[in-house]
Coordinates of C-alpha atoms in Angstrom, one line a residue:
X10 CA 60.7 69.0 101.8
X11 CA 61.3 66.4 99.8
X12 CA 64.9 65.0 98.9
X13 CA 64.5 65.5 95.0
X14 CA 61.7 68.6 95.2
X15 CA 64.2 71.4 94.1
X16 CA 61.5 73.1 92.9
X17 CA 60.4 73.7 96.7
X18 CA 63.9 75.4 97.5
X19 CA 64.1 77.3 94.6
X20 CA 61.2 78.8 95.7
X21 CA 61.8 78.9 99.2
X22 CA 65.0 81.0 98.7
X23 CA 63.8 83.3 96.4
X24 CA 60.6 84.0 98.7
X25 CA 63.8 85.4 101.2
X26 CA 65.9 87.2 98.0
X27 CA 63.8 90.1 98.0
X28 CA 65.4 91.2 101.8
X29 CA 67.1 94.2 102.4
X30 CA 70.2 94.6 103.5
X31 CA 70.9 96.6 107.3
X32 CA 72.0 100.0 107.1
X33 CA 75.8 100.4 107.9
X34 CA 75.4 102.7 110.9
X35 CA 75.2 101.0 114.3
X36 CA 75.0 104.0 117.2
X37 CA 76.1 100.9 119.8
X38 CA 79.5 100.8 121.5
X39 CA 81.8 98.2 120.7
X40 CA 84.9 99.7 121.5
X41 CA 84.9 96.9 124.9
X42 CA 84.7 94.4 122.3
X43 CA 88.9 92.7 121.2
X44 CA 89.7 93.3 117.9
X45 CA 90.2 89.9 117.4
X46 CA 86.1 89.5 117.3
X47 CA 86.7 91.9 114.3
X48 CA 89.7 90.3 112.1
X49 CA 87.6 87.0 112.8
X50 CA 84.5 88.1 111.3
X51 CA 86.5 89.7 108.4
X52 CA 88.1 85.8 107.7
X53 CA 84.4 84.6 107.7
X54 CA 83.3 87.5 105.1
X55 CA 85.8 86.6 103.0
X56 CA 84.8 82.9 103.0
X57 CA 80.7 84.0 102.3
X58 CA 82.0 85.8 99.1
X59 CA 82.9 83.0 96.6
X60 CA 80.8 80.4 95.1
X61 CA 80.0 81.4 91.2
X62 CA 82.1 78.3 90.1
X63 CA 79.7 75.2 91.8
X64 CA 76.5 77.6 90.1
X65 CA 77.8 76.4 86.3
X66 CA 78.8 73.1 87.6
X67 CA 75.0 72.5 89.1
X68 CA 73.8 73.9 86.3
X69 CA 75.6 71.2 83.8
X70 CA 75.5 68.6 86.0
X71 CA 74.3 65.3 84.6
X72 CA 74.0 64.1 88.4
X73 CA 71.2 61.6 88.9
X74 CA 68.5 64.0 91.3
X75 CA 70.0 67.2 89.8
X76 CA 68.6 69.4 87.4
X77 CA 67.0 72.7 86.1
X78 CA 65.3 73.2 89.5
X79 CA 68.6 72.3 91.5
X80 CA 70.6 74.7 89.8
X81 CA 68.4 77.5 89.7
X82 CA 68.3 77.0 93.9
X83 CA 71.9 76.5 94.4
X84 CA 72.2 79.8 92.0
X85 CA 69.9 81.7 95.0
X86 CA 71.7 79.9 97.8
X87 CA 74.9 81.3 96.8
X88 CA 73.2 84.5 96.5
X89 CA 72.3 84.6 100.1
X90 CA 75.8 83.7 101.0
X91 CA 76.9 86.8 99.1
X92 CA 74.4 88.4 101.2
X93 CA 76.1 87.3 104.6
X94 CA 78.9 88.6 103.2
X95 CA 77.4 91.7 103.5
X96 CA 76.1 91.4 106.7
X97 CA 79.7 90.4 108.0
X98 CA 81.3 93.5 106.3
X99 CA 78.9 95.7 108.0
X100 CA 79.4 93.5 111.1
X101 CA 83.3 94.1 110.6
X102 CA 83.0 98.0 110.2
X103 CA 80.7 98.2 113.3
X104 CA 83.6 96.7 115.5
X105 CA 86.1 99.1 113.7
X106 CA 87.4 96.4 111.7
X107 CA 88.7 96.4 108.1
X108 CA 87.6 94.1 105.5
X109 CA 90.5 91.6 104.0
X110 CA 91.1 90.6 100.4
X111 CA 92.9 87.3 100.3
X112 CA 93.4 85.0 103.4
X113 CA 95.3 81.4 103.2
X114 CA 92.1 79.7 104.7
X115 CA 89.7 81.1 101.6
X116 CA 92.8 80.3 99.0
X117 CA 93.1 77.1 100.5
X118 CA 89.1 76.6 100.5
X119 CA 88.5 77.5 96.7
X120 CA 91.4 75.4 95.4
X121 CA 90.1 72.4 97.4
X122 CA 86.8 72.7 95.9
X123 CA 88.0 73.4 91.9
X124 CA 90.0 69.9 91.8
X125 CA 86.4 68.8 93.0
X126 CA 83.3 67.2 91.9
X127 CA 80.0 68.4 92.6
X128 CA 79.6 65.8 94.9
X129 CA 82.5 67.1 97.0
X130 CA 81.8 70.6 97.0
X131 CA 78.7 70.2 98.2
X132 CA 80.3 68.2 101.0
X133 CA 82.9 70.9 101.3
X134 CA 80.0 73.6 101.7
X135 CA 78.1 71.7 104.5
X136 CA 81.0 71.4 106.3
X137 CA 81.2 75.3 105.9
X138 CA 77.8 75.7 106.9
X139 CA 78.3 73.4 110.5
X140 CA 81.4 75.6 111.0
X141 CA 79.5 78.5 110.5
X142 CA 76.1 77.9 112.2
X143 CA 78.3 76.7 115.5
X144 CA 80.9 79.7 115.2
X145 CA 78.4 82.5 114.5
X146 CA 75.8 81.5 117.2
X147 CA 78.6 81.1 120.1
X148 CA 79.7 84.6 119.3
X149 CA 76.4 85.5 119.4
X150 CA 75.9 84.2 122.9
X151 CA 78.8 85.8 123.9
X152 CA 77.6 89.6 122.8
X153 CA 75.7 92.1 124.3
X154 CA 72.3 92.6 123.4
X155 CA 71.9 94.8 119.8
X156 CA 72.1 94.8 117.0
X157 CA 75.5 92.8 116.0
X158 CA 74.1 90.1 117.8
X159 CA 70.8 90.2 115.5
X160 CA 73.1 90.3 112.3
X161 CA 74.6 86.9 113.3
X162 CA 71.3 85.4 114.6
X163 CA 69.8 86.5 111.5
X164 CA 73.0 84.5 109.3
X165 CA 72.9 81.8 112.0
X166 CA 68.8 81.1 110.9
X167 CA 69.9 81.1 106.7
X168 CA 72.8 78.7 107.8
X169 CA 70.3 75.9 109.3
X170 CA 68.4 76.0 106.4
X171 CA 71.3 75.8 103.8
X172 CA 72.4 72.4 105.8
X173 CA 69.4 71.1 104.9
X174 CA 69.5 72.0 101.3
X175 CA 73.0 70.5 101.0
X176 CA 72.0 67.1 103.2
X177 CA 69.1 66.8 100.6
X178 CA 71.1 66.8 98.0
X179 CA 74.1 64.5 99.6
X180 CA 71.1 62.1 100.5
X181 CA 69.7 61.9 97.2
X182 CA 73.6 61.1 95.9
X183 CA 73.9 58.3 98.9
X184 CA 71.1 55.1 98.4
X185 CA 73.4 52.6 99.2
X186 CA 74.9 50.7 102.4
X187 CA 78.3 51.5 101.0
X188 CA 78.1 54.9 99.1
X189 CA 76.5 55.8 103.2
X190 CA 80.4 54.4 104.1
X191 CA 81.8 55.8 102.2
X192 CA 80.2 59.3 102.8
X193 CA 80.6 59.1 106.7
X194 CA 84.2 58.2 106.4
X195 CA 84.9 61.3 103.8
X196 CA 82.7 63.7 105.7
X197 CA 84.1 63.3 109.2
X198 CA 87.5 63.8 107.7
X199 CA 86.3 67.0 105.7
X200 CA 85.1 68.2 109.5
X201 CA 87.8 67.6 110.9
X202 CA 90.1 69.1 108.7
X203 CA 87.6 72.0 108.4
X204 CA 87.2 72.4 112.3
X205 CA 90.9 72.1 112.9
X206 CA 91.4 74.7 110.4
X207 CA 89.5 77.1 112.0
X208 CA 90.2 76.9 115.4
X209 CA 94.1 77.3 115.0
X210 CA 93.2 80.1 112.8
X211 CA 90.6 81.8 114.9
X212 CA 92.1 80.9 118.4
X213 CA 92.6 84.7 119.4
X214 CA 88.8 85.7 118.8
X215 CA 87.4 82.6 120.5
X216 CA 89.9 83.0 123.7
X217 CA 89.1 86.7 123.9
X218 CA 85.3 85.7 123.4
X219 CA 85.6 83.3 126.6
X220 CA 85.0 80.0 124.3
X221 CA 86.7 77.3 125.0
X222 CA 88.1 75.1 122.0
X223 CA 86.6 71.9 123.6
X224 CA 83.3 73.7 123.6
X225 CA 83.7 74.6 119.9
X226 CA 85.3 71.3 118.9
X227 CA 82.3 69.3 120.8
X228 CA 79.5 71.5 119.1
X229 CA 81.0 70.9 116.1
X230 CA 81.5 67.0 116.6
X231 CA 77.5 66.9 117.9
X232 CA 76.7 69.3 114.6
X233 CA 78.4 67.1 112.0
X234 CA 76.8 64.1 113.3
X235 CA 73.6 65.4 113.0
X236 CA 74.1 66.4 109.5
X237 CA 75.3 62.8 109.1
X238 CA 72.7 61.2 109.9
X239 CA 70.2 63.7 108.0
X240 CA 72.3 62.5 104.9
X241 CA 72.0 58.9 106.1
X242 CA 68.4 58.6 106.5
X243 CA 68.7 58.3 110.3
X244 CA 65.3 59.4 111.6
X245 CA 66.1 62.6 114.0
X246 CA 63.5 64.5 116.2
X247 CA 62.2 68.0 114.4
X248 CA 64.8 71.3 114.9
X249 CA 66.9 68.5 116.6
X250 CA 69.2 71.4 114.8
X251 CA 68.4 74.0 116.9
X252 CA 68.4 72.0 120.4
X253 CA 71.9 71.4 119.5
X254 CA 72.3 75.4 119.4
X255 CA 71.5 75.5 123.1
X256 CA 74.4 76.1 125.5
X257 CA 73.8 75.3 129.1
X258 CA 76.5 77.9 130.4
X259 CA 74.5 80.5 128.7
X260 CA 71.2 82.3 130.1
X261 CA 68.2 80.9 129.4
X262 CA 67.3 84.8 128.3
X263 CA 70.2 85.6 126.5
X264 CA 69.4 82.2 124.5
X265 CA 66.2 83.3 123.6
X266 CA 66.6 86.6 123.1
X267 CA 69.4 85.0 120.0
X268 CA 67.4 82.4 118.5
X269 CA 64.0 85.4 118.5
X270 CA 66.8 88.1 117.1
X271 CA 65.8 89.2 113.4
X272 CA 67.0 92.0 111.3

């Protein structure tokens, strides 16, 4: 797509709008599964819920690239996020979890982004999509085949496509040697921040899940740069997003069978 065609992705997201949701009931066991999987997820669904604010602030932006169009798509993306949110609730209540209403990480997230500009959120929300797209597919590796591991293959595919709707919009905002700087230097210390966040907060799921935090922190790192350069006009081979998604301590099978899983 092109940078500034936001008539493309505001077709391209409502073309997916019209899905329906899962049913709630999931005959699978998951009682071997640690709880821990479940208050994770539960953080995450929280996170997915918000958004409404950066919809009026796209849609009276006066942002050079922005416009009608823009608005109208970042209107369905956050639609779609309210739909993971639903897909993580069920998620949650399959692993006999129970939904949460206010967590420190999601206060902490929406007062960042209200002393923000629209620049910034969107920066804020990519870095919540590399999070997310590296978080949900390494629990996804890391679960039996089924259905819960469909629901977050299915959220993992939405997630690579919202990174390239924000890094379209951060390029468009970035034609300059040193508004590219000054980006690089901001967004590697949003990721950090955001991936430090996340793993002191989630460190009980991903040691019962088996994950390492230098595997986490490194898919992250090798994520982030990729959406860096996509935002800096650095030429990068096709889906070099989903290579990065392949984990060489996983089965070949078991990779396919979560990249091929749909709802």
């Amino acid at each position: 797509m092109e940078t500034e065609n936001w008539k493309q992705w505001r077709e391209f997201f409502a073309a997916r709008s019209e899905r329906r949701l899962p049913g709630l009931d999931d005959p699978q066991d998951y009682s071997a599964l640690p709880k821990s999987l479940a208050r994770s997820l539960a953080v995450f669904q929280l996170g997915e819920s918000g958004g409404g604010s950066i919809v009026q602030q796209a849609a009276g932006s006066t942002i050079p690239a922005a416009g009608p169009d823009y608005a109208s798509a970042m209107r369905l993306f956050v639609a779609e996020e309210h739909r993971h949110a639903a897909i993580l609730a069920i998620c949650v209540r399959n692993l006999g979890g129970t939904l949460i209403h206010q967590h420190w990480t999601a206060r902490l997230f929406v007062r960042a982004r209200r002393l923000l500009g629209l620049r910034l959120k969107v920066m804020v929300l990519l870095a919540a999509e590399v999070v997310g797209i590296c978080y949900y597919h390494l629990l996804a590796t890391r679960l039996p085949a089924g259905r819960l591991r469909s629901l977050l293959a299915q959220v993992v595919n939405d997630e690579r496509s919202h990174l390239h709707f924000h890094c379209s919009f951060l390029r468009s905002q970035v034609t300059t040697g040193w508004r590219r700087r000054v980006f690089v230097a901001t967004w590697r210390a949003a990721m950090f921040v955001a991936a430090g966040i996340v793993l002191l907060d989630h460190r009980h799921a991903l040691r019962d899940m088996g994950l390492s935090p230098s595997t986490v922190w490194r898919r992250w790192t090798a994520y982030s740069r990729l959406a860096e350069r996509l935002v800096c006009r650095t030429p990068v081979p096709v889906d070099a997003d989903l290579a990065l998604l392949r984990e060489p301590d996983v089965p070949r099978r078991v990779l396919h069978e979560v990249s091929a899983s749909t709802v």
